[in-house]
Structure formats: C-alpha cells, structure tokens
Coordinates of C-alpha atoms in Angstrom, one line a residue:
M28 CA 79.5 62.2 26.0
L29 CA 78.7 65.3 27.9
P30 CA 76.3 65.0 30.9
R31 CA 72.9 66.5 30.7
L32 CA 72.3 68.9 33.5
Y33 CA 69.0 70.0 35.1
I34 CA 69.2 73.0 37.4
V35 CA 66.2 72.5 39.9
I36 CA 64.9 75.8 41.4
P37 CA 62.0 75.8 43.9
C38 CA 59.9 78.9 43.8
Y39 CA 57.3 80.3 46.2
N40 CA 56.0 83.8 45.7
E41 CA 59.1 84.9 43.9
Q42 CA 57.6 87.4 41.4
E43 CA 60.0 90.1 42.6
V44 CA 63.3 88.1 42.3
L45 CA 62.6 85.6 39.5
P46 CA 62.8 88.1 36.6
I47 CA 66.3 88.9 37.9
T48 CA 67.6 85.5 38.8
G49 CA 66.0 83.6 35.9
P50 CA 68.3 85.1 33.3
M51 CA 71.2 84.6 35.6
F52 CA 70.6 80.8 35.8
L53 CA 70.2 80.7 32.0
D54 CA 73.5 82.6 31.5
K55 CA 75.3 80.1 33.8
L56 CA 73.8 77.2 32.0
R57 CA 74.9 78.6 28.7
S58 CA 78.4 79.2 30.1
L59 CA 78.7 75.6 31.2
I60 CA 77.5 74.5 27.7
E61 CA 80.1 76.7 26.0
K62 CA 82.9 75.4 28.2
G63 CA 82.0 71.9 27.1
K64 CA 81.1 70.7 30.6
V65 CA 77.4 69.9 30.0
S66 CA 75.4 69.1 26.9
S67 CA 73.4 71.6 25.0
D68 CA 70.0 70.0 25.9
S69 CA 70.5 70.8 29.6
R70 CA 67.6 72.7 31.2
V71 CA 66.7 75.2 34.0
L72 CA 63.7 73.6 35.8
F73 CA 61.6 75.9 37.9
V74 CA 59.2 74.3 40.5
N75 CA 56.3 76.5 41.5
D76 CA 55.3 75.6 45.0
G77 CA 51.7 76.8 44.9
S78 CA 52.7 80.5 44.7
K79 CA 49.9 83.0 45.3
D80 CA 51.5 85.7 43.2
K81 CA 52.5 85.8 39.5
T82 CA 55.4 83.4 39.9
W83 CA 53.9 80.7 37.6
D84 CA 53.0 83.3 35.0
I85 CA 56.6 84.4 34.9
I86 CA 57.8 80.8 34.6
T87 CA 55.5 80.1 31.7
K88 CA 56.6 83.3 30.0
L89 CA 60.3 82.4 30.4
S90 CA 59.6 78.9 29.0
K91 CA 58.2 80.5 25.8
Q92 CA 61.2 82.8 25.4
D93 CA 63.9 80.0 25.5
E94 CA 63.6 76.2 25.3
H95 CA 66.2 75.9 28.1
Y96 CA 63.6 77.1 30.5
I97 CA 61.0 74.6 31.7
G98 CA 58.7 74.5 34.7
I99 CA 56.3 72.4 36.8
S100 CA 53.6 73.7 39.2
Q101 CA 52.4 71.9 42.3
S102 CA 48.7 71.7 42.9
R103 CA 49.2 73.6 46.2
N104 CA 51.9 74.8 48.5
R105 CA 53.6 71.8 50.1
G106 CA 56.8 73.4 51.4
H107 CA 60.3 73.9 50.3
Q108 CA 61.6 70.4 50.8
N109 CA 58.7 68.8 48.9
A110 CA 59.2 71.3 46.1
V111 CA 62.9 70.4 45.8
L112 CA 62.0 66.7 45.8
A113 CA 59.3 67.2 43.1
G114 CA 61.9 68.8 40.9
L115 CA 64.5 66.2 41.5
M116 CA 62.1 63.3 40.9
E117 CA 60.8 65.0 37.7
A118 CA 64.4 65.4 36.4
K119 CA 65.9 62.0 37.4
D120 CA 64.8 60.2 34.3
C121 CA 65.6 63.1 31.9
C122 CA 69.2 64.0 32.9
D123 CA 72.5 62.8 34.1
I124 CA 73.0 65.3 36.9
T125 CA 70.9 67.8 38.8
I126 CA 71.9 70.9 40.8
S127 CA 69.3 72.2 43.2
I128 CA 69.5 75.9 44.2
D129 CA 67.2 78.5 45.7
C130 CA 65.6 81.2 43.6
D131 CA 66.7 84.2 45.6
G132 CA 70.2 84.5 44.2
Q133 CA 72.0 84.2 47.5
D134 CA 73.9 81.0 46.6
D135 CA 76.9 81.6 44.3
I136 CA 75.9 80.2 40.9
N137 CA 79.6 80.2 39.9
A138 CA 80.1 77.3 42.3
M139 CA 78.3 75.2 39.7
D140 CA 81.5 75.0 37.7
A141 CA 83.4 73.3 40.5
M142 CA 80.4 71.0 41.2
V143 CA 80.3 69.8 37.6
D144 CA 84.1 69.4 37.7
A145 CA 83.8 67.2 40.8
Y146 CA 81.2 65.1 39.1
L147 CA 83.4 64.6 36.1
D148 CA 86.2 63.5 38.5
G149 CA 83.9 60.8 39.8
C150 CA 81.8 62.3 42.6
E151 CA 78.1 61.4 42.5
V152 CA 77.1 64.0 45.2
V153 CA 78.6 67.5 45.6
Y154 CA 77.5 69.6 48.6
G155 CA 77.6 73.4 48.4
V156 CA 79.0 74.5 51.7
R157 CA 79.1 78.1 52.9
S158 CA 82.7 79.3 53.6
N159 CA 81.5 81.9 56.2
R160 CA 78.3 83.6 57.5
E161 CA 79.5 87.2 57.5
S162 CA 76.4 88.2 55.5
D163 CA 74.1 87.0 58.3
T164 CA 73.0 88.9 61.4
F165 CA 74.5 87.8 64.7
F166 CA 71.2 86.1 65.7
K167 CA 70.8 84.2 62.4
R168 CA 74.5 83.2 62.4
F169 CA 74.3 81.9 66.0
T170 CA 71.0 80.0 65.5
A171 CA 72.2 78.5 62.2
Q172 CA 75.5 77.2 63.7
A173 CA 73.7 75.9 66.8
F174 CA 71.2 74.2 64.5
Y175 CA 73.8 72.1 62.7
K176 CA 75.7 71.3 65.9
F177 CA 72.4 70.3 67.6
L178 CA 71.5 68.1 64.7
S179 CA 74.8 66.3 64.8
A180 CA 74.6 65.9 68.6
M181 CA 71.1 64.3 68.2
G182 CA 72.5 61.7 65.7
A183 CA 71.4 63.3 62.4
E184 CA 74.1 62.9 59.7
V185 CA 74.4 66.4 58.1
V186 CA 77.1 68.3 56.3
Y187 CA 78.0 71.4 58.3
N188 CA 76.8 74.7 56.8
H189 CA 75.1 73.0 53.9
A190 CA 71.6 73.8 53.0
D191 CA 70.0 72.5 49.7
Y192 CA 72.6 73.7 47.2
R193 CA 74.0 70.5 45.8
L194 CA 74.7 68.4 42.8
I195 CA 73.2 64.9 42.7
S196 CA 73.7 62.4 39.8
A197 CA 70.7 60.6 38.3
R198 CA 72.2 57.4 39.6
V199 CA 71.9 58.6 43.1
L200 CA 68.4 60.0 42.5
K201 CA 67.2 56.6 41.3
E202 CA 68.3 55.1 44.6
F203 CA 67.0 58.1 46.6
A204 CA 63.5 57.5 45.0
N205 CA 63.3 54.4 47.2
F206 CA 63.2 56.6 50.3
K207 CA 59.5 57.0 50.9
E208 CA 59.5 59.3 53.9
V209 CA 56.6 61.8 54.1
N210 CA 58.5 64.0 56.6
L211 CA 61.3 65.3 54.5
F212 CA 64.7 66.6 55.6
L213 CA 66.7 66.4 52.4
R214 CA 70.0 67.6 53.8
G215 CA 69.9 64.7 56.2
L216 CA 68.5 62.1 53.8
V217 CA 70.9 62.6 50.9
P218 CA 74.0 61.5 52.9
L219 CA 72.2 58.3 53.9
V220 CA 72.1 57.2 50.2
G221 CA 75.9 57.0 50.2
F222 CA 78.1 57.1 47.0
K223 CA 81.3 59.1 46.5
S224 CA 80.8 62.7 47.6
T225 CA 82.7 66.0 48.2
T226 CA 82.1 69.6 49.1
V227 CA 82.5 72.9 47.3
S228 CA 82.9 76.1 49.3
Y229 CA 81.2 79.4 48.3
E230 CA 80.3 82.7 49.8
R231 CA 76.6 83.4 50.3
A232 CA 75.3 86.9 49.3
E233 CA 72.4 89.0 50.3
R234 CA 69.0 88.2 48.9
I235 CA 68.7 90.1 45.5
A236 CA 65.0 91.1 45.9
G237 CA 61.9 90.2 47.9
E238 CA 61.7 88.8 51.4
S239 CA 62.9 85.5 52.9
H240 CA 60.3 82.8 53.1
Y241 CA 62.2 81.0 55.9
P242 CA 61.6 82.9 59.2
L243 CA 62.7 81.5 62.6
K244 CA 59.4 79.6 63.0
K245 CA 60.0 77.6 59.8
M246 CA 63.6 77.0 60.8
L247 CA 62.6 75.5 64.1
A248 CA 60.0 73.3 62.4
L249 CA 62.7 72.2 59.9
A250 CA 65.0 71.4 62.8
A251 CA 62.3 69.3 64.6
D252 CA 61.6 67.4 61.3
G253 CA 65.3 66.8 60.8
I254 CA 65.9 65.4 64.3
T255 CA 62.7 63.3 64.6
S256 CA 62.9 61.9 61.1
L257 CA 66.5 60.9 61.2
S258 CA 67.3 59.9 64.8
V259 CA 65.7 58.3 67.9
K260 CA 68.4 59.7 70.2
P261 CA 65.9 62.1 71.9
L262 CA 63.9 59.1 73.0
R263 CA 67.0 57.5 74.4
L264 CA 67.9 60.7 76.2
I265 CA 64.4 60.7 77.8
T266 CA 65.0 57.1 78.9
G267 CA 68.4 58.0 80.4
F268 CA 67.0 61.1 82.1
G269 CA 64.1 59.2 83.4
V270 CA 66.4 56.6 85.0
I271 CA 68.4 59.4 86.6
V272 CA 65.3 61.1 88.0
A273 CA 64.0 57.7 89.3
L274 CA 67.3 57.0 91.1
I275 CA 67.3 60.4 92.7
S276 CA 63.6 59.9 93.7
F277 CA 64.4 56.5 95.1
I278 CA 67.3 58.0 97.2
G279 CA 64.8 60.7 98.3
V280 CA 62.3 58.1 99.4
I281 CA 64.9 56.2 101.5
W282 CA 66.0 59.5 103.1
A283 CA 62.4 60.4 103.9
L284 CA 61.8 57.0 105.5
V285 CA 65.0 57.2 107.6
T286 CA 64.1 60.7 108.7
A287 CA 60.6 59.7 109.6
L288 CA 61.8 56.7 111.6
R289 CA 64.2 58.9 113.6
G290 CA 61.4 61.3 114.4
N291 CA 63.1 64.2 112.7
S292 CA 60.5 64.8 110.0
V293 CA 58.9 68.2 109.7
P294 CA 56.2 69.5 107.3
G295 CA 57.9 70.4 104.0
W296 CA 55.3 71.7 101.6
A297 CA 57.9 73.9 99.7
S298 CA 60.2 71.0 99.0
M299 CA 57.3 68.7 98.1
T300 CA 55.9 71.4 95.7
C301 CA 59.3 71.8 94.0
I302 CA 59.6 68.1 93.5
V303 CA 56.1 67.7 92.1
C304 CA 56.5 70.6 89.7
F305 CA 59.9 69.3 88.5
V306 CA 58.7 65.8 87.9
G307 CA 55.5 67.1 86.3
G308 CA 57.6 69.3 83.9
V309 CA 59.9 66.4 83.0
Q310 CA 56.8 64.2 82.2
L311 CA 55.2 66.9 80.0
I312 CA 58.4 67.5 78.0
S313 CA 58.9 63.7 77.6
L314 CA 55.3 63.2 76.5
G315 CA 55.7 66.1 74.0
I316 CA 58.8 64.5 72.4
I317 CA 57.1 61.1 72.3
G318 CA 54.0 62.7 70.8
E319 CA 56.2 64.3 68.1
Y320 CA 57.4 60.9 67.1
I321 CA 53.9 59.4 67.2
G322 CA 52.7 62.3 65.0
K323 CA 55.4 61.5 62.5
I324 CA 54.4 57.8 62.6
Y325 CA 50.8 58.9 62.0
M326 CA 51.7 60.9 58.9
E327 CA 54.0 58.2 57.5
T328 CA 51.3 55.5 57.8
K329 CA 48.9 57.6 55.8
A330 CA 51.4 57.4 52.9
R331 CA 50.0 60.6 51.3
P332 CA 51.7 61.8 48.1
R333 CA 54.6 64.2 48.9
Y334 CA 53.8 66.3 45.9
I335 CA 51.2 66.6 43.1
I336 CA 52.1 68.2 39.8
S337 CA 49.2 70.1 38.3
E338 CA 50.9 71.7 35.3
R339 CA 53.9 71.5 33.1
T340 CA 55.3 73.9 30.6
W341 CA 56.2 71.0 28.3
E342 CA 55.2 67.4 27.5
K343 CA 57.4 65.3 29.7
D344 CA 58.1 62.7 27.1
D345 CA 59.6 65.5 24.9
K346 CA 62.3 66.4 27.4

C-alpha cells in the first residue's frame, strides 16, 4: 500500500510568492503520485501563520481549484516553528509521512523523491541538508555556519546545515506529540525522538519572490531558543568560569595581604577599578544567561497552547 503524503508548508505574508510556488508543490505531488511513490489521496497542506496580507485568501482559492490543496489558519502570528508544528500535528493522524518545506521556493522540491525513497527503504526521518551555501552572502554564510557549530558546542544535537526541510513519518510524529515544550526549536527536538534517520543533500536557490522573513534578529532569537531549550551547558560554563575567577581573586587577595604586610602597598585605583568592572561585567552576563533560563521556565509553567487553529479549508474528519 502506497504511503499517504502531506507536504506541510508554513506561510507568513507570502502573497507574492505563493501563486508561483503553490502550483510547483502540486506538480511535485502529482509527479510522486504518477511515479507510484505516494498515494493519490496525498495533500499539500498550507499553514497560514496569521498573515496580514492576502495569503489566506490565496490558500482558500487554491483549495477550491484542486482537492489536493488544503489549508489551516492560525488565530494569530505565532512564529515559524509553531506554524510548522501546527501543520505536522494536524497531519499526523491523516497521513503516513509528512514533508515540511518553506513556501519561498528556495529548497529544492526535487529532493522529495530521494526523501520518499529513503522512507520506503526504512528510514523514519529524512533530513534535507544543504550541499553548499554559494547562494548566500558572505555574512549570512559565515553566521549560519557559526550558528550550527555554536549549537553543537553548547550541547544541542543538530544536523549540520539542516533547517526545517525534512520528512517525518506519522509514527515519529505520534511520539513527537509527547514533547510539550512551549519554546520550540524543531531542528533540535526532532533528533531527540530517535528512530532510523538519514540525510538528503540538495542545493538551495534564491528566493523566487518577496522578502525573507528571517532577518538576523530572528536568527539570533532562534539560536538563543535552541541553546537554552536543549542544553544546560551555558549554566555549567558560568559555574566553571566563576570558579576560575574566584581562584584568581583568591590569589589576588593573598598577594595583596603579603604586599601590605611587607609595607610595599601603594594606592592602586586603576587596578582596583579594572577588577571591579571585570567582575561586575561577568556577574551581569551570568545573571543574563540565568535570567534567560528562568524566563524559559516561566513560559513553560504557563503551558499555553503552542498554536490555535481558527479556520480550515476542509472538515478535518473528511481528510
């Protein structure tokens, strides 16, 4: 029996690119159906993440044109990771496999063939990994590579050069549903579920239309979420650094006492000021990192819903 595939596509203010990429996703789905890799009742599932433009209108229009298009709309903008999660959780009881991919057309949709083949060979998770970053600017390439290396150094288990283009089986999604984190970092959480996995390499193209919705500010916020939600290593580094500073300070106190007893002490406002400023800076940075973790705990204890679906283009029981 052929697997039923749902292609999950988060959308936020994509009115410029969606009319172009929407038919591309449908053509790819039909190609997979014609090749006998997925069943004919597979779907392209759009997730409207509280867009302020005509994105939802375009999704509803597409769904009326072809039954393979379906869509859900969140009650408000909740961010890319929550939008992807909403689509995956919506699809897990309706399909055998999902492939999440961004709407901008940068990820190579032809890699889906290799992903489905890997699933048919027994893999439950297939990560789409960029083969190179030649299409990126030097700054973006440098920051992205540093981002993955820093996450690994901080103890987060991530697949290098992988974003959110991946195949996940319904079996894995049912287990993933038990992860109740409010602070989401999917590319770090999915590997924690386990199961047999592999990677598929592809080349990433330029955005087809519109503007990127992931500027440097959001990338930094995503990195902070990834580190603090998956690892306590920063707290351990603070402890280790604090021990080192304490030892140096203790040695400094002994040196000061010995110098004073020998009568060689002289006024040293400059050195004292440097020490006070250094220790004060270390304390503020340490408190900031600890505060970040406390903030995450605060959000988790509230247990607010990670997404709220306000509209669907279909009756869920029918799909």
